[in-house]
PDB file of C-alpha atoms in Angstrom:
ATOM      1  CA  UNK A   1      59.598  74.237 139.995  1.00  0.00           C
ATOM      2  CA  UNK A   2      55.917  74.120 139.682  1.00  0.00           C
ATOM      3  CA  UNK A   3      54.622  75.939 143.067  1.00  0.00           C
ATOM      4  CA  UNK A   4      55.349  79.643 143.007  1.00  0.00           C
ATOM      5  CA  UNK A   5      55.016  81.986 145.638  1.00  0.00           C
ATOM      6  CA  UNK A   6      54.822  85.914 145.578  1.00  0.00           C
ATOM      7  CA  UNK A   7      54.767  88.263 148.610  1.00  0.00           C
ATOM      8  CA  UNK A   8      53.006  91.472 147.861  1.00  0.00           C
ATOM      9  CA  UNK A   9      50.004  91.897 145.293  1.00  0.00           C
ATOM     10  CA  UNK A  10      50.852  95.527 144.544  1.00  0.00           C
ATOM     11  CA  UNK A  11      51.923  96.531 140.968  1.00  0.00           C
ATOM     12  CA  UNK A  12      55.021  94.458 140.469  1.00  0.00           C
ATOM     13  CA  UNK A  13      53.843  91.417 142.904  1.00  0.00           C
ATOM     14  CA  UNK A  14      50.546  91.415 140.873  1.00  0.00           C
ATOM     15  CA  UNK A  15      52.074  91.347 137.578  1.00  0.00           C
ATOM     16  CA  UNK A  16      54.801  88.520 138.731  1.00  0.00           C
ATOM     17  CA  UNK A  17      51.707  86.784 139.935  1.00  0.00           C
ATOM     18  CA  UNK A  18      50.124  87.090 136.677  1.00  0.00           C
ATOM     19  CA  UNK A  19      52.683  85.806 134.283  1.00  0.00           C
ATOM     20  CA  UNK A  20      53.370  82.587 136.647  1.00  0.00           C
ATOM     21  CA  UNK A  21      49.855  81.922 136.184  1.00  0.00           C
ATOM     22  CA  UNK A  22      49.621  82.499 132.707  1.00  0.00           C
ATOM     23  CA  UNK A  23      52.667  80.244 132.356  1.00  0.00           C
ATOM     24  CA  UNK A  24      50.527  77.041 133.988  1.00  0.00           C
ATOM     25  CA  UNK A  25      52.279  77.293 137.262  1.00  0.00           C
ATOM     26  CA  UNK A  26      50.305  76.955 140.754  1.00  0.00           C
ATOM     27  CA  UNK A  27      50.753  80.385 142.458  1.00  0.00           C
ATOM     28  CA  UNK A  28      49.899  81.551 145.817  1.00  0.00           C
ATOM     29  CA  UNK A  29      50.364  85.375 146.644  1.00  0.00           C
ATOM     30  CA  UNK A  30      50.616  86.562 150.296  1.00  0.00           C
ATOM     31  CA  UNK A  31      49.193  89.927 151.431  1.00  0.00           C
ATOM     32  CA  UNK A  32      49.310  91.716 154.601  1.00  0.00           C
ATOM     33  CA  UNK A  33      45.574  91.485 155.320  1.00  0.00           C
ATOM     34  CA  UNK A  34      42.148  90.402 153.874  1.00  0.00           C
ATOM     35  CA  UNK A  35      41.815  93.871 152.263  1.00  0.00           C
ATOM     36  CA  UNK A  36      44.762  93.992 150.586  1.00  0.00           C
ATOM     37  CA  UNK A  37      44.244  90.102 149.176  1.00  0.00           C
ATOM     38  CA  UNK A  38      41.048  91.353 147.663  1.00  0.00           C
ATOM     39  CA  UNK A  39      42.608  94.205 146.266  1.00  0.00           C
ATOM     40  CA  UNK A  40      45.439  92.415 144.909  1.00  0.00           C
ATOM     41  CA  UNK A  41      42.993  89.565 143.258  1.00  0.00           C
ATOM     42  CA  UNK A  42      41.101  92.192 141.667  1.00  0.00           C
ATOM     43  CA  UNK A  43      44.323  94.073 139.985  1.00  0.00           C
ATOM     44  CA  UNK A  44      45.381  90.809 138.723  1.00  0.00           C
ATOM     45  CA  UNK A  45      41.729  89.726 137.398  1.00  0.00           C
ATOM     46  CA  UNK A  46      41.131  93.210 135.834  1.00  0.00           C
ATOM     47  CA  UNK A  47      45.122  92.651 133.964  1.00  0.00           C
ATOM     48  CA  UNK A  48      43.730  89.066 132.877  1.00  0.00           C
ATOM     49  CA  UNK A  49      40.273  90.600 131.400  1.00  0.00           C
ATOM     50  CA  UNK A  50      42.084  93.073 129.345  1.00  0.00           C
ATOM     51  CA  UNK A  51      44.516  90.474 127.972  1.00  0.00           C
ATOM     52  CA  UNK A  52      41.875  88.162 127.248  1.00  0.00           C
ATOM     53  CA  UNK A  53      39.965  91.161 125.493  1.00  0.00           C
ATOM     54  CA  UNK A  54      43.008  91.990 123.229  1.00  0.00           C
ATOM     55  CA  UNK A  55      43.294  88.228 122.592  1.00  0.00           C
ATOM     56  CA  UNK A  56      46.547  87.420 124.301  1.00  0.00           C
ATOM     57  CA  UNK A  57      45.119  84.677 126.493  1.00  0.00           C
ATOM     58  CA  UNK A  58      41.992  82.540 125.652  1.00  0.00           C
ATOM     59  CA  UNK A  59      40.375  82.317 129.262  1.00  0.00           C
ATOM     60  CA  UNK A  60      41.068  84.963 132.043  1.00  0.00           C
ATOM     61  CA  UNK A  61      38.740  82.607 134.412  1.00  0.00           C
ATOM     62  CA  UNK A  62      41.154  79.669 133.581  1.00  0.00           C
ATOM     63  CA  UNK A  63      44.329  81.616 134.305  1.00  0.00           C
ATOM     64  CA  UNK A  64      42.841  83.109 137.560  1.00  0.00           C
ATOM     65  CA  UNK A  65      41.935  79.673 138.903  1.00  0.00           C
ATOM     66  CA  UNK A  66      45.538  78.739 139.166  1.00  0.00           C
ATOM     67  CA  UNK A  67      46.033  81.774 141.630  1.00  0.00           C
ATOM     68  CA  UNK A  68      45.110  82.178 145.191  1.00  0.00           C
ATOM     69  CA  UNK A  69      45.572  85.222 147.420  1.00  0.00           C
ATOM     70  CA  UNK A  70      46.117  84.609 151.004  1.00  0.00           C
ATOM     71  CA  UNK A  71      46.440  87.210 154.006  1.00  0.00           C
ATOM     72  CA  UNK A  72      49.174  85.164 155.821  1.00  0.00           C
ATOM     73  CA  UNK A  73      52.706  84.308 154.998  1.00  0.00           C
ATOM     74  CA  UNK A  74      51.986  80.535 156.305  1.00  0.00           C
ATOM     75  CA  UNK A  75      50.255  79.869 153.018  1.00  0.00           C
ATOM     76  CA  UNK A  76      53.675  79.923 151.446  1.00  0.00           C
ATOM     77  CA  UNK A  77      54.720  76.883 153.249  1.00  0.00           C
ATOM     78  CA  UNK A  78      55.108  74.379 150.569  1.00  0.00           C
ATOM     79  CA  UNK A  79      56.353  76.644 147.684  1.00  0.00           C
ATOM     80  CA  UNK A  80      59.338  75.841 145.586  1.00  0.00           C
ATOM     81  CA  UNK A  81      60.001  79.544 144.924  1.00  0.00           C
ATOM     82  CA  UNK A  82      58.950  82.361 146.718  1.00  0.00           C
ATOM     83  CA  UNK A  83      59.308  85.714 145.143  1.00  0.00           C
ATOM     84  CA  UNK A  84      59.476  89.052 147.435  1.00  0.00           C
ATOM     85  CA  UNK A  85      58.001  92.124 145.925  1.00  0.00           C
ATOM     86  CA  UNK A  86      57.114  94.043 148.910  1.00  0.00           C
ATOM     87  CA  UNK A  87      58.051  97.998 149.712  1.00  0.00           C
ATOM     88  CA  UNK A  88      61.815  98.854 148.414  1.00  0.00           C
ATOM     89  CA  UNK A  89      62.947  99.060 152.213  1.00  0.00           C
ATOM     90  CA  UNK A  90      65.735  97.038 153.205  1.00  0.00           C
ATOM     91  CA  UNK A  91      64.693  96.611 156.822  1.00  0.00           C
ATOM     92  CA  UNK A  92      61.246  95.162 155.796  1.00  0.00           C
ATOM     93  CA  UNK A  93      62.843  93.223 153.299  1.00  0.00           C
ATOM     94  CA  UNK A  94      65.191  91.468 155.704  1.00  0.00           C
ATOM     95  CA  UNK A  95      62.342  90.995 158.297  1.00  0.00           C
ATOM     96  CA  UNK A  96      60.789  89.200 155.623  1.00  0.00           C
ATOM     97  CA  UNK A  97      63.065  86.911 154.663  1.00  0.00           C
ATOM     98  CA  UNK A  98      63.662  85.872 158.268  1.00  0.00           C
ATOM     99  CA  UNK A  99      60.033  84.902 158.306  1.00  0.00           C
ATOM    100  CA  UNK A 100      60.051  82.987 155.129  1.00  0.00           C
ATOM    101  CA  UNK A 101      63.246  80.994 156.423  1.00  0.00           C
ATOM    102  CA  UNK A 102      61.122  79.464 159.114  1.00  0.00           C
ATOM    103  CA  UNK A 103      57.906  79.102 157.172  1.00  0.00           C
ATOM    104  CA  UNK A 104      58.765  77.477 153.800  1.00  0.00           C
ATOM    105  CA  UNK A 105      59.474  73.981 154.319  1.00  0.00           C
ATOM    106  CA  UNK A 106      61.756  72.605 151.473  1.00  0.00           C
ATOM    107  CA  UNK A 107      65.394  72.821 151.865  1.00  0.00           C
ATOM    108  CA  UNK A 108      65.855  73.774 148.544  1.00  0.00           C
ATOM    109  CA  UNK A 109      63.192  76.432 147.690  1.00  0.00           C
ATOM    110  CA  UNK A 110      64.836  79.253 146.322  1.00  0.00           C
ATOM    111  CA  UNK A 111      63.912  82.866 148.208  1.00  0.00           C
ATOM    112  CA  UNK A 112      64.029  85.559 145.366  1.00  0.00           C
ATOM    113  CA  UNK A 113      63.665  89.073 145.865  1.00  0.00           C
ATOM    114  CA  UNK A 114      62.589  91.711 143.096  1.00  0.00           C
ATOM    115  CA  UNK A 115      64.120  94.167 144.636  1.00  0.00           C
ATOM    116  CA  UNK A 116      65.925  97.000 142.248  1.00  0.00           C
ATOM    117  CA  UNK A 117      68.597  98.028 144.321  1.00  0.00           C
ATOM    118  CA  UNK A 118      69.148  96.422 147.758  1.00  0.00           C
ATOM    119  CA  UNK A 119      72.330  94.242 147.878  1.00  0.00           C
ATOM    120  CA  UNK A 120      70.973  90.569 147.670  1.00  0.00           C
ATOM    121  CA  UNK A 121      74.037  89.505 150.236  1.00  0.00           C
ATOM    122  CA  UNK A 122      71.905  91.291 152.756  1.00  0.00           C
ATOM    123  CA  UNK A 123      68.786  89.609 152.263  1.00  0.00           C
ATOM    124  CA  UNK A 124      70.697  86.356 151.800  1.00  0.00           C
ATOM    125  CA  UNK A 125      72.279  86.506 155.373  1.00  0.00           C
ATOM    126  CA  UNK A 126      69.163  87.286 157.235  1.00  0.00           C
ATOM    127  CA  UNK A 127      68.449  83.496 156.464  1.00  0.00           C
ATOM    128  CA  UNK A 128      69.956  80.155 157.282  1.00  0.00           C
ATOM    129  CA  UNK A 129      70.179  79.258 153.656  1.00  0.00           C
ATOM    130  CA  UNK A 130      71.974  82.209 151.875  1.00  0.00           C
ATOM    131  CA  UNK A 131      72.829  79.876 149.034  1.00  0.00           C
ATOM    132  CA  UNK A 132      69.096  79.805 147.804  1.00  0.00           C
ATOM    133  CA  UNK A 133      68.709  83.263 148.128  1.00  0.00           C
ATOM    134  CA  UNK A 134      68.729  85.408 144.471  1.00  0.00           C
ATOM    135  CA  UNK A 135      67.699  88.314 143.263  1.00  0.00           C
ATOM    136  CA  UNK A 136      65.149  88.008 140.363  1.00  0.00           C
ATOM    137  CA  UNK A 137      64.146  91.541 139.212  1.00  0.00           C
ATOM    138  CA  UNK A 138      61.230  92.058 136.751  1.00  0.00           C
ATOM    139  CA  UNK A 139      60.357  95.106 134.907  1.00  0.00           C
ATOM    140  CA  UNK A 140      57.285  96.918 134.848  1.00  0.00           C
ATOM    141  CA  UNK A 141      54.810  96.148 133.297  1.00  0.00           C
ATOM    142  CA  UNK A 142      55.575  92.648 133.923  1.00  0.00           C
ATOM    143  CA  UNK A 143      53.532  90.954 131.572  1.00  0.00           C
ATOM    144  CA  UNK A 144      54.644  93.270 128.874  1.00  0.00           C
ATOM    145  CA  UNK A 145      58.556  93.743 129.446  1.00  0.00           C
ATOM    146  CA  UNK A 146      60.778  90.503 128.540  1.00  0.00           C
ATOM    147  CA  UNK A 147      63.887  91.612 130.814  1.00  0.00           C
ATOM    148  CA  UNK A 148      64.878  89.880 134.109  1.00  0.00           C
ATOM    149  CA  UNK A 149      67.795  90.790 135.855  1.00  0.00           C
ATOM    150  CA  UNK A 150      69.298  87.487 137.978  1.00  0.00           C
ATOM    151  CA  UNK A 151      71.224  88.737 140.876  1.00  0.00           C
ATOM    152  CA  UNK A 152      73.318  85.796 142.758  1.00  0.00           C
ATOM    153  CA  UNK A 153      75.344  87.329 145.843  1.00  0.00           C
ATOM    154  CA  UNK A 154      78.562  85.970 146.787  1.00  0.00           C
ATOM    155  CA  UNK A 155      76.985  83.049 148.496  1.00  0.00           C
ATOM    156  CA  UNK A 156      74.240  81.900 145.921  1.00  0.00           C
ATOM    157  CA  UNK A 157      75.019  78.578 144.764  1.00  0.00           C
ATOM    158  CA  UNK A 158      75.345  77.898 140.846  1.00  0.00           C
ATOM    159  CA  UNK A 159      72.338  75.366 141.213  1.00  0.00           C
ATOM    160  CA  UNK A 160      70.106  78.127 142.554  1.00  0.00           C
ATOM    161  CA  UNK A 161      70.805  80.445 139.755  1.00  0.00           C
ATOM    162  CA  UNK A 162      70.326  78.062 137.105  1.00  0.00           C
ATOM    163  CA  UNK A 163      67.309  77.148 138.290  1.00  0.00           C
ATOM    164  CA  UNK A 164      65.958  80.565 138.620  1.00  0.00           C
ATOM    165  CA  UNK A 165      67.116  80.724 134.935  1.00  0.00           C
ATOM    166  CA  UNK A 166      65.143  78.058 133.733  1.00  0.00           C
ATOM    167  CA  UNK A 167      61.988  79.545 135.427  1.00  0.00           C
ATOM    168  CA  UNK A 168      62.779  82.756 134.063  1.00  0.00           C
ATOM    169  CA  UNK A 169      63.390  81.828 130.544  1.00  0.00           C
ATOM    170  CA  UNK A 170      62.144  78.316 130.146  1.00  0.00           C
ATOM    171  CA  UNK A 171      58.577  78.837 131.850  1.00  0.00           C
ATOM    172  CA  UNK A 172      58.229  82.248 131.662  1.00  0.00           C
ATOM    173  CA  UNK A 173      59.428  83.165 128.516  1.00  0.00           C
ATOM    174  CA  UNK A 174      61.405  86.176 129.475  1.00  0.00           C
ATOM    175  CA  UNK A 175      65.162  86.832 128.794  1.00  0.00           C
ATOM    176  CA  UNK A 176      67.582  86.639 131.667  1.00  0.00           C
ATOM    177  CA  UNK A 177      70.499  89.082 131.939  1.00  0.00           C
ATOM    178  CA  UNK A 178      73.581  88.192 134.768  1.00  0.00           C
ATOM    179  CA  UNK A 179      74.282  90.895 137.132  1.00  0.00           C
ATOM    180  CA  UNK A 180      76.774  91.487 139.892  1.00  0.00           C
ATOM    181  CA  UNK A 181      75.299  91.901 143.261  1.00  0.00           C
ATOM    182  CA  UNK A 182      75.621  95.785 143.318  1.00  0.00           C
ATOM    183  CA  UNK A 183      73.276  98.426 144.161  1.00  0.00           C
ATOM    184  CA  UNK A 184      71.119  99.100 141.080  1.00  0.00           C
ATOM    185  CA  UNK A 185      72.413  96.314 139.012  1.00  0.00           C
ATOM    186  CA  UNK A 186      72.533  96.820 135.566  1.00  0.00           C
ATOM    187  CA  UNK A 187      69.448  98.908 134.195  1.00  0.00           C
ATOM    188  CA  UNK A 188      68.904 101.043 137.201  1.00  0.00           C
ATOM    189  CA  UNK A 189      72.776 101.929 137.515  1.00  0.00           C
ATOM    190  CA  UNK A 190      72.261 103.289 134.141  1.00  0.00           C
ATOM    191  CA  UNK A 191      68.519 104.633 134.223  1.00  0.00           C
ATOM    192  CA  UNK A 192      68.316 106.354 137.628  1.00  0.00           C
ATOM    193  CA  UNK A 193      71.071 108.783 137.066  1.00  0.00           C
ATOM    194  CA  UNK A 194      69.578 109.869 133.709  1.00  0.00           C
ATOM    195  CA  UNK A 195      66.011 110.150 135.449  1.00  0.00           C
ATOM    196  CA  UNK A 196      67.530 112.370 138.111  1.00  0.00           C
ATOM    197  CA  UNK A 197      69.189 114.473 135.475  1.00  0.00           C
ATOM    198  CA  UNK A 198      66.082 115.105 134.104  1.00  0.00           C
ATOM    199  CA  UNK A 199      64.780 116.253 137.537  1.00  0.00           C
ATOM    200  CA  UNK A 200      67.491 118.444 138.044  1.00  0.00           C
ATOM    201  CA  UNK A 201      66.931 119.853 135.031  1.00  0.00           C
ATOM    202  CA  UNK A 202      63.138 120.640 135.784  1.00  0.00           C
ATOM    203  CA  UNK A 203      64.245 122.046 139.102  1.00  0.00           C
ATOM    204  CA  UNK A 204      66.394 124.515 137.852  1.00  0.00           C
ATOM    205  CA  UNK A 205      63.917 125.941 135.497  1.00  0.00           C
ATOM    206  CA  UNK A 206      65.886 125.385 132.305  1.00  0.00           C
ATOM    207  CA  UNK A 207      63.079 123.532 130.578  1.00  0.00           C
ATOM    208  CA  UNK A 208      59.485 122.393 131.224  1.00  0.00           C
ATOM    209  CA  UNK A 209      58.633 118.610 131.809  1.00  0.00           C
ATOM    210  CA  UNK A 210      56.643 118.577 128.756  1.00  0.00           C
ATOM    211  CA  UNK A 211      59.667 119.678 126.785  1.00  0.00           C
ATOM    212  CA  UNK A 212      62.287 117.733 128.467  1.00  0.00           C
ATOM    213  CA  UNK A 213      60.115 114.610 127.797  1.00  0.00           C
ATOM    214  CA  UNK A 214      59.197 115.569 124.301  1.00  0.00           C
ATOM    215  CA  UNK A 215      63.103 116.177 123.641  1.00  0.00           C
ATOM    216  CA  UNK A 216      64.079 112.647 124.446  1.00  0.00           C
ATOM    217  CA  UNK A 217      60.800 110.903 122.728  1.00  0.00           C
ATOM    218  CA  UNK A 218      61.188 113.012 119.459  1.00  0.00           C
ATOM    219  CA  UNK A 219      64.905 113.755 119.458  1.00  0.00           C
ATOM    220  CA  UNK A 220      66.333 110.440 120.843  1.00  0.00           C
ATOM    221  CA  UNK A 221      63.576 107.801 119.949  1.00  0.00           C
ATOM    222  CA  UNK A 222      62.831 107.108 123.255  1.00  0.00           C
ATOM    223  CA  UNK A 223      59.313 105.185 123.961  1.00  0.00           C
ATOM    224  CA  UNK A 224      58.701 108.127 126.816  1.00  0.00           C
ATOM    225  CA  UNK A 225      60.629 110.688 128.305  1.00  0.00           C
ATOM    226  CA  UNK A 226      62.365 110.644 131.760  1.00  0.00           C
ATOM    227  CA  UNK A 227      59.654 112.432 133.879  1.00  0.00           C
ATOM    228  CA  UNK A 228      57.018 110.331 132.416  1.00  0.00           C
ATOM    229  CA  UNK A 229      59.189 107.119 133.018  1.00  0.00           C
ATOM    230  CA  UNK A 230      59.680 108.187 136.861  1.00  0.00           C
ATOM    231  CA  UNK A 231      55.966 108.582 137.178  1.00  0.00           C
ATOM    232  CA  UNK A 232      55.477 105.153 135.834  1.00  0.00           C
ATOM    233  CA  UNK A 233      58.262 103.761 138.172  1.00  0.00           C
ATOM    234  CA  UNK A 234      57.051 105.867 141.163  1.00  0.00           C
ATOM    235  CA  UNK A 235      58.602 108.562 142.376  1.00  0.00           C
ATOM    236  CA  UNK A 236      59.156 107.026 146.057  1.00  0.00           C
ATOM    237  CA  UNK A 237      60.647 104.155 144.175  1.00  0.00           C
ATOM    238  CA  UNK A 238      62.791 106.028 141.986  1.00  0.00           C
ATOM    239  CA  UNK A 239      64.328 107.778 145.594  1.00  0.00           C
ATOM    240  CA  UNK A 240      64.425 104.561 146.903  1.00  0.00           C
ATOM    241  CA  UNK A 241      66.821 103.218 144.325  1.00  0.00           C
ATOM    242  CA  UNK A 242      68.842 106.687 143.879  1.00  0.00           C
ATOM    243  CA  UNK A 243      69.363 106.448 147.939  1.00  0.00           C
ATOM    244  CA  UNK A 244      70.821 102.838 147.542  1.00  0.00           C
ATOM    245  CA  UNK A 245      73.044 103.937 144.734  1.00  0.00           C
ATOM    246  CA  UNK A 246      74.039 106.903 146.689  1.00  0.00           C
ATOM    247  CA  UNK A 247      74.745 104.935 149.944  1.00  0.00           C
ATOM    248  CA  UNK A 248      76.795 102.258 147.983  1.00  0.00           C
ATOM    249  CA  UNK A 249      78.780 104.305 145.621  1.00  0.00           C
ATOM    250  CA  UNK A 250      78.744 108.074 147.194  1.00  0.00           C
ATOM    251  CA  UNK A 251      78.768 109.605 143.686  1.00  0.00           C
ATOM    252  CA  UNK A 252      76.884 112.848 143.243  1.00  0.00           C
ATOM    253  CA  UNK A 253      75.086 111.667 140.192  1.00  0.00           C
ATOM    254  CA  UNK A 254      73.105 109.321 142.283  1.00  0.00           C
ATOM    255  CA  UNK A 255      71.895 112.098 145.035  1.00  0.00           C
ATOM    256  CA  UNK A 256      68.099 112.757 145.180  1.00  0.00           C
ATOM    257  CA  UNK A 257      67.531 116.078 143.841  1.00  0.00           C
ATOM    258  CA  UNK A 258      65.536 118.230 146.620  1.00  0.00           C
ATOM    259  CA  UNK A 259      62.356 118.205 144.146  1.00  0.00           C
ATOM    260  CA  UNK A 260      62.158 114.373 144.165  1.00  0.00           C
ATOM    261  CA  UNK A 261      62.500 114.461 147.928  1.00  0.00           C
ATOM    262  CA  UNK A 262      59.745 116.977 148.397  1.00  0.00           C
ATOM    263  CA  UNK A 263      57.348 115.308 146.007  1.00  0.00           C
ATOM    264  CA  UNK A 264      57.712 112.103 147.813  1.00  0.00           C
ATOM    265  CA  UNK A 265      57.035 113.693 151.301  1.00  0.00           C
ATOM    266  CA  UNK A 266      53.739 115.266 149.746  1.00  0.00           C
ATOM    267  CA  UNK A 267      52.595 111.919 148.496  1.00  0.00           C
ATOM    268  CA  UNK A 268      52.962 112.627 144.635  1.00  0.00           C
ATOM    269  CA  UNK A 269      54.246 109.407 143.640  1.00  0.00           C
ATOM    270  CA  UNK A 270      53.316 109.449 140.122  1.00  0.00           C
ATOM    271  CA  UNK A 271      50.833 107.396 138.280  1.00  0.00           C
ATOM    272  CA  UNK A 272      49.694 105.235 141.210  1.00  0.00           C
ATOM    273  CA  UNK A 273      48.729 108.391 143.380  1.00  0.00           C
ATOM    274  CA  UNK A 274      47.383 110.326 140.586  1.00  0.00           C
ATOM    275  CA  UNK A 275      49.777 113.155 140.327  1.00  0.00           C
ATOM    276  CA  UNK A 276      53.775 113.466 139.818  1.00  0.00           C
ATOM    277  CA  UNK A 277      55.366 115.423 137.191  1.00  0.00           C
ATOM    278  CA  UNK A 278      51.949 115.104 135.252  1.00  0.00           C
ATOM    279  CA  UNK A 279      48.387 114.416 136.569  1.00  0.00           C
ATOM    280  CA  UNK A 280      46.461 111.327 135.766  1.00  0.00           C
ATOM    281  CA  UNK A 281      42.732 110.274 135.846  1.00  0.00           C
TER     282      UNK A 281
END
């Protein structure tokens, strides 16, 4: 696979596009409109410039030359694999997969989702080729974190899984782990209840955000505390994953705390909005 498509050039989509371009692949990113396309290209360019300044790549312009950002899905017609990285919403994702099924020409093209919680089966059956649909879940920041979760559904073919593994490990240099098609997969099924527990602790007045985070950083050797991590993930994404986990398992530990729901309603989404549990410049 040499021709990669990415749908969405937000935080995750831009990161996926960047690592694919850095690996020498031909990348086309589809955004919803011209303004979003321009913003997405600028996001990737800024990240590549930082990487060049730190000596991680030789030429930002050379890498960026392998990437094109378009404002229409039709630009993905000739892709060997398309990675979906749009909003964590089941209806939006299934609608996108229906459209891609009609647009992407190759019968062997892989449709991959970067979803962190939505069952891959639901996305696969929205297409006429569910055997080609697989979860390929990257972690933020994509250029830095090495893990990728591979999530085949019951209908995903073994060939699709192994081709996706070859791309992730052989070309992108990531480490893949295999996951069952269950909401949250491996990492978020463990991580999100931990983050929600920290939010409940803050909500109850048991401790401050700073003390909760310092407790885990200094007392458990975590690289950052759970509330700072939630801000990095995005509180809207954290809630979306929690909702998917609760819908699937009906376990109280997966239920989003009221504080989290109110913050999302208020647009306090963490780093990307400038304010969450902490305030950011």
